[in-house]
PDB file of C-alpha atoms in Angstrom:
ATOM      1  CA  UNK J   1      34.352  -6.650  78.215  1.00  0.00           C
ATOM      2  CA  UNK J   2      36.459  -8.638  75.937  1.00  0.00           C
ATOM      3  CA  UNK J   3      36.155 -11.895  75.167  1.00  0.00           C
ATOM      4  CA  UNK J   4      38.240 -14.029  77.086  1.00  0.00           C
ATOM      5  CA  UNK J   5      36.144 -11.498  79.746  1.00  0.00           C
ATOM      6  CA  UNK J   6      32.615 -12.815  78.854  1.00  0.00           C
ATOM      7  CA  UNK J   7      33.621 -16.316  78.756  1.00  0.00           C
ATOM      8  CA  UNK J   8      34.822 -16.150  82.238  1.00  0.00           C
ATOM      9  CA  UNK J   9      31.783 -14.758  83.515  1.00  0.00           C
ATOM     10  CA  UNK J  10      29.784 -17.264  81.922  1.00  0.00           C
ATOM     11  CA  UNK J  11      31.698 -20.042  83.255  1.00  0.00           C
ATOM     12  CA  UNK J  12      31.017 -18.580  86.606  1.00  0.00           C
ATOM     13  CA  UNK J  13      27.278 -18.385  86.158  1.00  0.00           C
ATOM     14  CA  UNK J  14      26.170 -21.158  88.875  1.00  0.00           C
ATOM     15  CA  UNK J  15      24.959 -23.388  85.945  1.00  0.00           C
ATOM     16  CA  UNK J  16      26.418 -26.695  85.145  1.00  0.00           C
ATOM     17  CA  UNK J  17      28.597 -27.650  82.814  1.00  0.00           C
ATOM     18  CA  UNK J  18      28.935 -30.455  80.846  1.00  0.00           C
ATOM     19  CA  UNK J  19      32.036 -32.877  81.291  1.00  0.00           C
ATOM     20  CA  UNK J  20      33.337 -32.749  77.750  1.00  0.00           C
ATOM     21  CA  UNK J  21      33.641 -28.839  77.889  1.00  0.00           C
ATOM     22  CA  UNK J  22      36.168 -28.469  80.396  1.00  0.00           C
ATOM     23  CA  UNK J  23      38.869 -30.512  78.481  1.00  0.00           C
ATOM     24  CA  UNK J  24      38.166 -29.757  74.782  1.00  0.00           C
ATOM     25  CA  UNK J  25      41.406 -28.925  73.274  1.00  0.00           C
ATOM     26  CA  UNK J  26      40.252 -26.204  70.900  1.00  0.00           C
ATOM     27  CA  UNK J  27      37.735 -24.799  73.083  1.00  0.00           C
ATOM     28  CA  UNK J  28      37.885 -26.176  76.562  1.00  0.00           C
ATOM     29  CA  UNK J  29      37.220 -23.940  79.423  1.00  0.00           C
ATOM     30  CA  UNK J  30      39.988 -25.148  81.039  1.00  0.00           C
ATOM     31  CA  UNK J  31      41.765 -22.058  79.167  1.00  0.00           C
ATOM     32  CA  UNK J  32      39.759 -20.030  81.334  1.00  0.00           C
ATOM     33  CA  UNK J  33      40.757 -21.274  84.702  1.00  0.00           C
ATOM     34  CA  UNK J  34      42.707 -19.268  87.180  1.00  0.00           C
ATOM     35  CA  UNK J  35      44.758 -20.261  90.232  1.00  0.00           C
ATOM     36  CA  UNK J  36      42.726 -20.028  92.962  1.00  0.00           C
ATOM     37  CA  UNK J  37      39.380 -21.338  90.878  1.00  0.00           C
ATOM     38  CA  UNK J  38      37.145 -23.721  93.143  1.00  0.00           C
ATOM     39  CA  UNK J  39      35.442 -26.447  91.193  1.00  0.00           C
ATOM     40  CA  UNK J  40      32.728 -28.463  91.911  1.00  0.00           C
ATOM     41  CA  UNK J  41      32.044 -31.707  90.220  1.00  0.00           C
ATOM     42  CA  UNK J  42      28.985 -33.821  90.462  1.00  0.00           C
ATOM     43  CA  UNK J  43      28.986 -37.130  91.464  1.00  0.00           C
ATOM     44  CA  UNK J  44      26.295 -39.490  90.006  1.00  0.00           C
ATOM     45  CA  UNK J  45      25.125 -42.963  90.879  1.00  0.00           C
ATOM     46  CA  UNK J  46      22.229 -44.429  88.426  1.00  0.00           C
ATOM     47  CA  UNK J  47      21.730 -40.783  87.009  1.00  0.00           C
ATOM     48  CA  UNK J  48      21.079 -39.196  90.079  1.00  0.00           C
ATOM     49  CA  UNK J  49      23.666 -36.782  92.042  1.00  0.00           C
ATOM     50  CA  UNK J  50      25.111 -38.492  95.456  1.00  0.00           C
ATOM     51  CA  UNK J  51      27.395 -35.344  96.043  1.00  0.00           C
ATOM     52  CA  UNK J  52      29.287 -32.704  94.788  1.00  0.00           C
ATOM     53  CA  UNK J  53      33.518 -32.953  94.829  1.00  0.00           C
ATOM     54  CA  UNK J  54      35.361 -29.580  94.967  1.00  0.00           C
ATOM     55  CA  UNK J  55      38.824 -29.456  94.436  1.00  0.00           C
ATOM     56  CA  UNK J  56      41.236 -26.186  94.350  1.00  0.00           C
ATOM     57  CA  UNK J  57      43.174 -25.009  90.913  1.00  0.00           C
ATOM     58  CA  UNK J  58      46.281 -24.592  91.132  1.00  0.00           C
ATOM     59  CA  UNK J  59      47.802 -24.040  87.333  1.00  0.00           C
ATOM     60  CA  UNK J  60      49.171 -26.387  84.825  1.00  0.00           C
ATOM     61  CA  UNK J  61      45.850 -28.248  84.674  1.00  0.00           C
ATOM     62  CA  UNK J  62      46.397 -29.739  88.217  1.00  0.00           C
ATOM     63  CA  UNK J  63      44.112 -29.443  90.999  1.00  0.00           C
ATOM     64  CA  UNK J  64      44.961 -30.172  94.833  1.00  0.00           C
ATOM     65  CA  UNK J  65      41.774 -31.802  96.498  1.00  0.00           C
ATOM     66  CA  UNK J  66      40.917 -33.415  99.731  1.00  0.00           C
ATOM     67  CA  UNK J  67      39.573 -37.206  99.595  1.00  0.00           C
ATOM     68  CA  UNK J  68      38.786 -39.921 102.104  1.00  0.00           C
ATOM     69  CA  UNK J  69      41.636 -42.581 102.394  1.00  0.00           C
ATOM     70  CA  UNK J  70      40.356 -45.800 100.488  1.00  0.00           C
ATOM     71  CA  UNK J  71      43.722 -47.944 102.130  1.00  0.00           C
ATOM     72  CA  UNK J  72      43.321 -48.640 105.536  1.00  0.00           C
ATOM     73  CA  UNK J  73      47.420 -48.266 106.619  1.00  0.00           C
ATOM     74  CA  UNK J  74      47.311 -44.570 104.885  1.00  0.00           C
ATOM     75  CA  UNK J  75      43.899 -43.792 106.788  1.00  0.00           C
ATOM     76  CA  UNK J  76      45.243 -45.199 109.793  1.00  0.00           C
ATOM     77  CA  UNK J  77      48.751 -42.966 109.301  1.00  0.00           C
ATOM     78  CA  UNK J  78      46.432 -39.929 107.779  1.00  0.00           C
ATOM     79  CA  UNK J  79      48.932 -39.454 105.308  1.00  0.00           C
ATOM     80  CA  UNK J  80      48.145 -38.863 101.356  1.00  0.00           C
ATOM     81  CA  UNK J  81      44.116 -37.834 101.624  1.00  0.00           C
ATOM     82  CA  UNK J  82      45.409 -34.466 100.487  1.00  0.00           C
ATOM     83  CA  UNK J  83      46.793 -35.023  96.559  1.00  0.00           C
ATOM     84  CA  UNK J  84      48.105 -33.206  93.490  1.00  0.00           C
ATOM     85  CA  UNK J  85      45.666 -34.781  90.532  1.00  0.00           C
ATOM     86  CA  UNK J  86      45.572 -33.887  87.186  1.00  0.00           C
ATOM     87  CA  UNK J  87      42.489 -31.725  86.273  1.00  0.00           C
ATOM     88  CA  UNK J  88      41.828 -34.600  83.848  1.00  0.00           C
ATOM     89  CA  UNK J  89      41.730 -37.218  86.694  1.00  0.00           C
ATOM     90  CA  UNK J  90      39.278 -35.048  88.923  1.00  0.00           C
ATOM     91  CA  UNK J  91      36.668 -34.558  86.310  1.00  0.00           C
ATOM     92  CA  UNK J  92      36.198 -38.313  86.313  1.00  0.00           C
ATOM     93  CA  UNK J  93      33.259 -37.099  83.101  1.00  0.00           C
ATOM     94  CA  UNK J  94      31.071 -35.061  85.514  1.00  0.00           C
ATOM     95  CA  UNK J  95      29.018 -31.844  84.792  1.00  0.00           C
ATOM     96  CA  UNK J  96      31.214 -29.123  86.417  1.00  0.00           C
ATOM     97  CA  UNK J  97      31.215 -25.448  87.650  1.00  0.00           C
ATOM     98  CA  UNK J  98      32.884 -23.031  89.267  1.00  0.00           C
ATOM     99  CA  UNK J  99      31.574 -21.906  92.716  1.00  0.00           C
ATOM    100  CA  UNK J 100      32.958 -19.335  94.258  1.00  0.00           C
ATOM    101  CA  UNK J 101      29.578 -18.693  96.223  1.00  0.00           C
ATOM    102  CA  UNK J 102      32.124 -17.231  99.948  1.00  0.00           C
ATOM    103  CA  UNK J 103      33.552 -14.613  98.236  1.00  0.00           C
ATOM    104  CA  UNK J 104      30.838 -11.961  99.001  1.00  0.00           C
ATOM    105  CA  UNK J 105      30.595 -13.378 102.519  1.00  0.00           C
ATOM    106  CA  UNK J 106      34.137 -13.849 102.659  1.00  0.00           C
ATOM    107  CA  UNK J 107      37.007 -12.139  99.908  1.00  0.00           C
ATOM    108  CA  UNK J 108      39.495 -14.717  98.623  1.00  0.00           C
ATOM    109  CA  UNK J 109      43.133 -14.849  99.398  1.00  0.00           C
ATOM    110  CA  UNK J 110      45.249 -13.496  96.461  1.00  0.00           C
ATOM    111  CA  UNK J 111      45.837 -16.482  93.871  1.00  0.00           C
ATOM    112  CA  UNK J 112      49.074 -17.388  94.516  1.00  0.00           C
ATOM    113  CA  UNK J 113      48.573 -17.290  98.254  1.00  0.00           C
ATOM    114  CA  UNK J 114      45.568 -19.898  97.642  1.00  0.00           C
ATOM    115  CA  UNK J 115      48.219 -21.771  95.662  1.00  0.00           C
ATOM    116  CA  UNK J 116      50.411 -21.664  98.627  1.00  0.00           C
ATOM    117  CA  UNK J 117      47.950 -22.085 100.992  1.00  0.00           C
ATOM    118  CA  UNK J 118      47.005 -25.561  99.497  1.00  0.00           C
ATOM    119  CA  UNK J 119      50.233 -27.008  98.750  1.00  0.00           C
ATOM    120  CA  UNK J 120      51.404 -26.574 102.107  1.00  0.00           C
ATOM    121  CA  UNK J 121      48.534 -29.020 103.027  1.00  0.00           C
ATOM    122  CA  UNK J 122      50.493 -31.644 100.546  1.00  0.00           C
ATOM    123  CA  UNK J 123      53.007 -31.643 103.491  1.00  0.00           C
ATOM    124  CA  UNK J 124      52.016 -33.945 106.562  1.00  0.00           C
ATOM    125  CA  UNK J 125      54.813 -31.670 107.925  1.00  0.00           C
ATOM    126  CA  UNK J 126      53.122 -28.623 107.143  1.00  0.00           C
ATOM    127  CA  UNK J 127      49.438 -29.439 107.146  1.00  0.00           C
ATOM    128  CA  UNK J 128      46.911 -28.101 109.871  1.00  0.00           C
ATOM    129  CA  UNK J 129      44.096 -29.045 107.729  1.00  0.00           C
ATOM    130  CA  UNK J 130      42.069 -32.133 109.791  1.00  0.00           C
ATOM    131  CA  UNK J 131      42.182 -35.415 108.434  1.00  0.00           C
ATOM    132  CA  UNK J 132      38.856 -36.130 106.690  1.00  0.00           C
ATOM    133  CA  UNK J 133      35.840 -36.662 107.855  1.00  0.00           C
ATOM    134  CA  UNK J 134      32.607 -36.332 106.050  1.00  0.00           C
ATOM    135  CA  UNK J 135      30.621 -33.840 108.037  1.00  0.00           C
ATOM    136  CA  UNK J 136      33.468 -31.659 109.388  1.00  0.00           C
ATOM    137  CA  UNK J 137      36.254 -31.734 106.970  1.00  0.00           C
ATOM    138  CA  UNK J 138      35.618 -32.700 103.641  1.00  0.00           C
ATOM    139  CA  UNK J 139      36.714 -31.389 100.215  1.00  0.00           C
ATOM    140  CA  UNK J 140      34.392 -28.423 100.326  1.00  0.00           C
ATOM    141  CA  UNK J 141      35.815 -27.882 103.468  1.00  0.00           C
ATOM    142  CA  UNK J 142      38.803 -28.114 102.380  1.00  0.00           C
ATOM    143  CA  UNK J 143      38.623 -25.806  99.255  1.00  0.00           C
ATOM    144  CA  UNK J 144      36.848 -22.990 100.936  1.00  0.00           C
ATOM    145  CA  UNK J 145      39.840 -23.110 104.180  1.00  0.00           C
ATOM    146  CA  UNK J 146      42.328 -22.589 101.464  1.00  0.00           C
ATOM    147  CA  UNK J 147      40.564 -19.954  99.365  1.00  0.00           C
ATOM    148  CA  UNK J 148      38.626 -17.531 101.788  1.00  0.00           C
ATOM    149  CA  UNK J 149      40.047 -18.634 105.512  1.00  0.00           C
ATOM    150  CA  UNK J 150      36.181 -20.408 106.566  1.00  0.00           C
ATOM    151  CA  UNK J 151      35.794 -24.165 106.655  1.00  0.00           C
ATOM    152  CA  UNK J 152      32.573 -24.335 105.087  1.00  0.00           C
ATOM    153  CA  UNK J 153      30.698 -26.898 103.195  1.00  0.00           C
ATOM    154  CA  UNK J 154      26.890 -26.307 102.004  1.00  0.00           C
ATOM    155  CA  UNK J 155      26.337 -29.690 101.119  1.00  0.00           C
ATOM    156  CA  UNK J 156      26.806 -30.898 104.655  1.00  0.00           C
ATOM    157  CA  UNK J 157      24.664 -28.188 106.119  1.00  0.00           C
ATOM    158  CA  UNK J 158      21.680 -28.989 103.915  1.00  0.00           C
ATOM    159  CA  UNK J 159      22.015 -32.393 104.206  1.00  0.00           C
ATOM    160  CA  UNK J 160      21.830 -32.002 108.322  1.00  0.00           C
ATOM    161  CA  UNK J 161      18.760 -29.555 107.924  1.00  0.00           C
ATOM    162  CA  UNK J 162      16.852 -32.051 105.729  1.00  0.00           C
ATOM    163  CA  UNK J 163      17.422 -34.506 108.169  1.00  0.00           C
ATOM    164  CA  UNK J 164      16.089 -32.440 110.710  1.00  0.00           C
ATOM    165  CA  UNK J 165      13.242 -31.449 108.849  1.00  0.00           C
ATOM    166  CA  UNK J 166      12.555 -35.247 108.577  1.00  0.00           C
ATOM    167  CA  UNK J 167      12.812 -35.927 112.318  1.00  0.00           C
ATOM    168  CA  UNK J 168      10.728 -33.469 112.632  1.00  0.00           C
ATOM    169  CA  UNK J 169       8.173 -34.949 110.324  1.00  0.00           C
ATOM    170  CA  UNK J 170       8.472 -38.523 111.198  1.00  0.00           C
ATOM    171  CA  UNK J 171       8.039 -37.363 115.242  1.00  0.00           C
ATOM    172  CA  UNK J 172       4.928 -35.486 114.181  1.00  0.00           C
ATOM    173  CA  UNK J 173       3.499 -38.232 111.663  1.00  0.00           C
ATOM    174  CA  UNK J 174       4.281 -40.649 114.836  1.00  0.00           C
ATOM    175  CA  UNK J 175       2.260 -38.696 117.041  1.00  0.00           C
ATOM    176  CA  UNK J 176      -0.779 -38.458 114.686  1.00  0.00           C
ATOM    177  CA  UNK J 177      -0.689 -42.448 113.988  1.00  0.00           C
ATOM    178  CA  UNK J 178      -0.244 -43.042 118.017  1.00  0.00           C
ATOM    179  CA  UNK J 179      -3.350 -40.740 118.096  1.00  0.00           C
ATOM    180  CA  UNK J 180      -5.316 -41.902 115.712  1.00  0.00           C
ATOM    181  CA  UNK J 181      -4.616 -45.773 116.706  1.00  0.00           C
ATOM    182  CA  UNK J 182      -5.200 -45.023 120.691  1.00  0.00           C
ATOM    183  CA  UNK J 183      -8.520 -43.466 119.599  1.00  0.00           C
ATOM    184  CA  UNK J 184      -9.895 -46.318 117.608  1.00  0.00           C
ATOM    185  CA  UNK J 185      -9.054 -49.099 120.352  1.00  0.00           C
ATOM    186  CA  UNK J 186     -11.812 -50.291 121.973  1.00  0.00           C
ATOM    187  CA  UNK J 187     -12.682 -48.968 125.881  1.00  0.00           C
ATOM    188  CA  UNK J 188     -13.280 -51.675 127.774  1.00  0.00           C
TER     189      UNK J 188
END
């Protein structure tokens, strides 16, 4: 394995990165990067990670991603929630990685088909892609669709299953404290 080789694997290792290692000029990763590369950002608030951000590489240090619609004439129209971005802009300093955790499950398109595959979602003409919407199409969503064919995003699925887990808890917690409080009233 060469070089260039080794590096590549490395950067595919599921570990984060740190921000300033993707851009670095003399040594940046982003020399690394093929079309087709998913990557996933983290998001902090106060230190801790809200959520991860995916976006789609698509050469040229530009990325395509899917994003909510901050303006509420665009949201209401659904138009530009699917953008072109600078690689620079989507980093936004956050540890990266690049996840391509499908492709066992499900092998990628060829690169320039996942090129083609999410520029044609630029398009309002063109796009099929959903507008977005948290839980069912999101930027992981989105990124997966374009890659491997599956709308997929982790995040959301563990983020329902802890909340069921919680239900779950709080129900059964709930029915303890209703036991234990019927219990200790008086009989009369």
């Amino acid at each position: 394995m060469n070089t260039k080789e080794t590096k590549k694997a490395e950067l595919e290792a599921p570990k984060w990165n740190d921000a300033t290692t993707l851009l670095d000029p003399e040594n940046g990763y982003w020399k690394m990067l093929e079309i087709g590369d998913l990557i996933e950002f983290q998001r902090t608030y106060l230190g801790k990670n809200v959520y991860n951000h995916w976006v789609v590489y698509i050469g040229n240090l530009e990325v395509i991603e899917a994003r909510p619609q901050k303006n509420l004439l665009k949201k209401l129209a659904k138009s530009d929630w699917i953008k072109k971005i600078s690689l620079q802009e989507a980093t936004d300093n956050s540890r990266w990685r690049i996840n391509h955790f499908l492709d066992e499950m499900y092998p990628p398109f060829e690169k320039q088909e996942i090129r083609k595959r999410a520029e044609e979602q630029l398009d309002p003409k063109t796009r099929t892609f959903p507008c977005y919407e948290l839980t069912t199409s999101n930027c992981e969503h989105f990124c997966h669709l374009v890659r491997n064919g599956k709308s997929v995003s982790i995040q959301v699925e563990e983020k329902k299953l802890l909340h069921e887990v919680g239900k779950e808890i709080l129900s059964e917690v709930g029915e303890l404290l209703g036991t234990l409080v019927i219990n200790e009233l008086p009989f009369w």
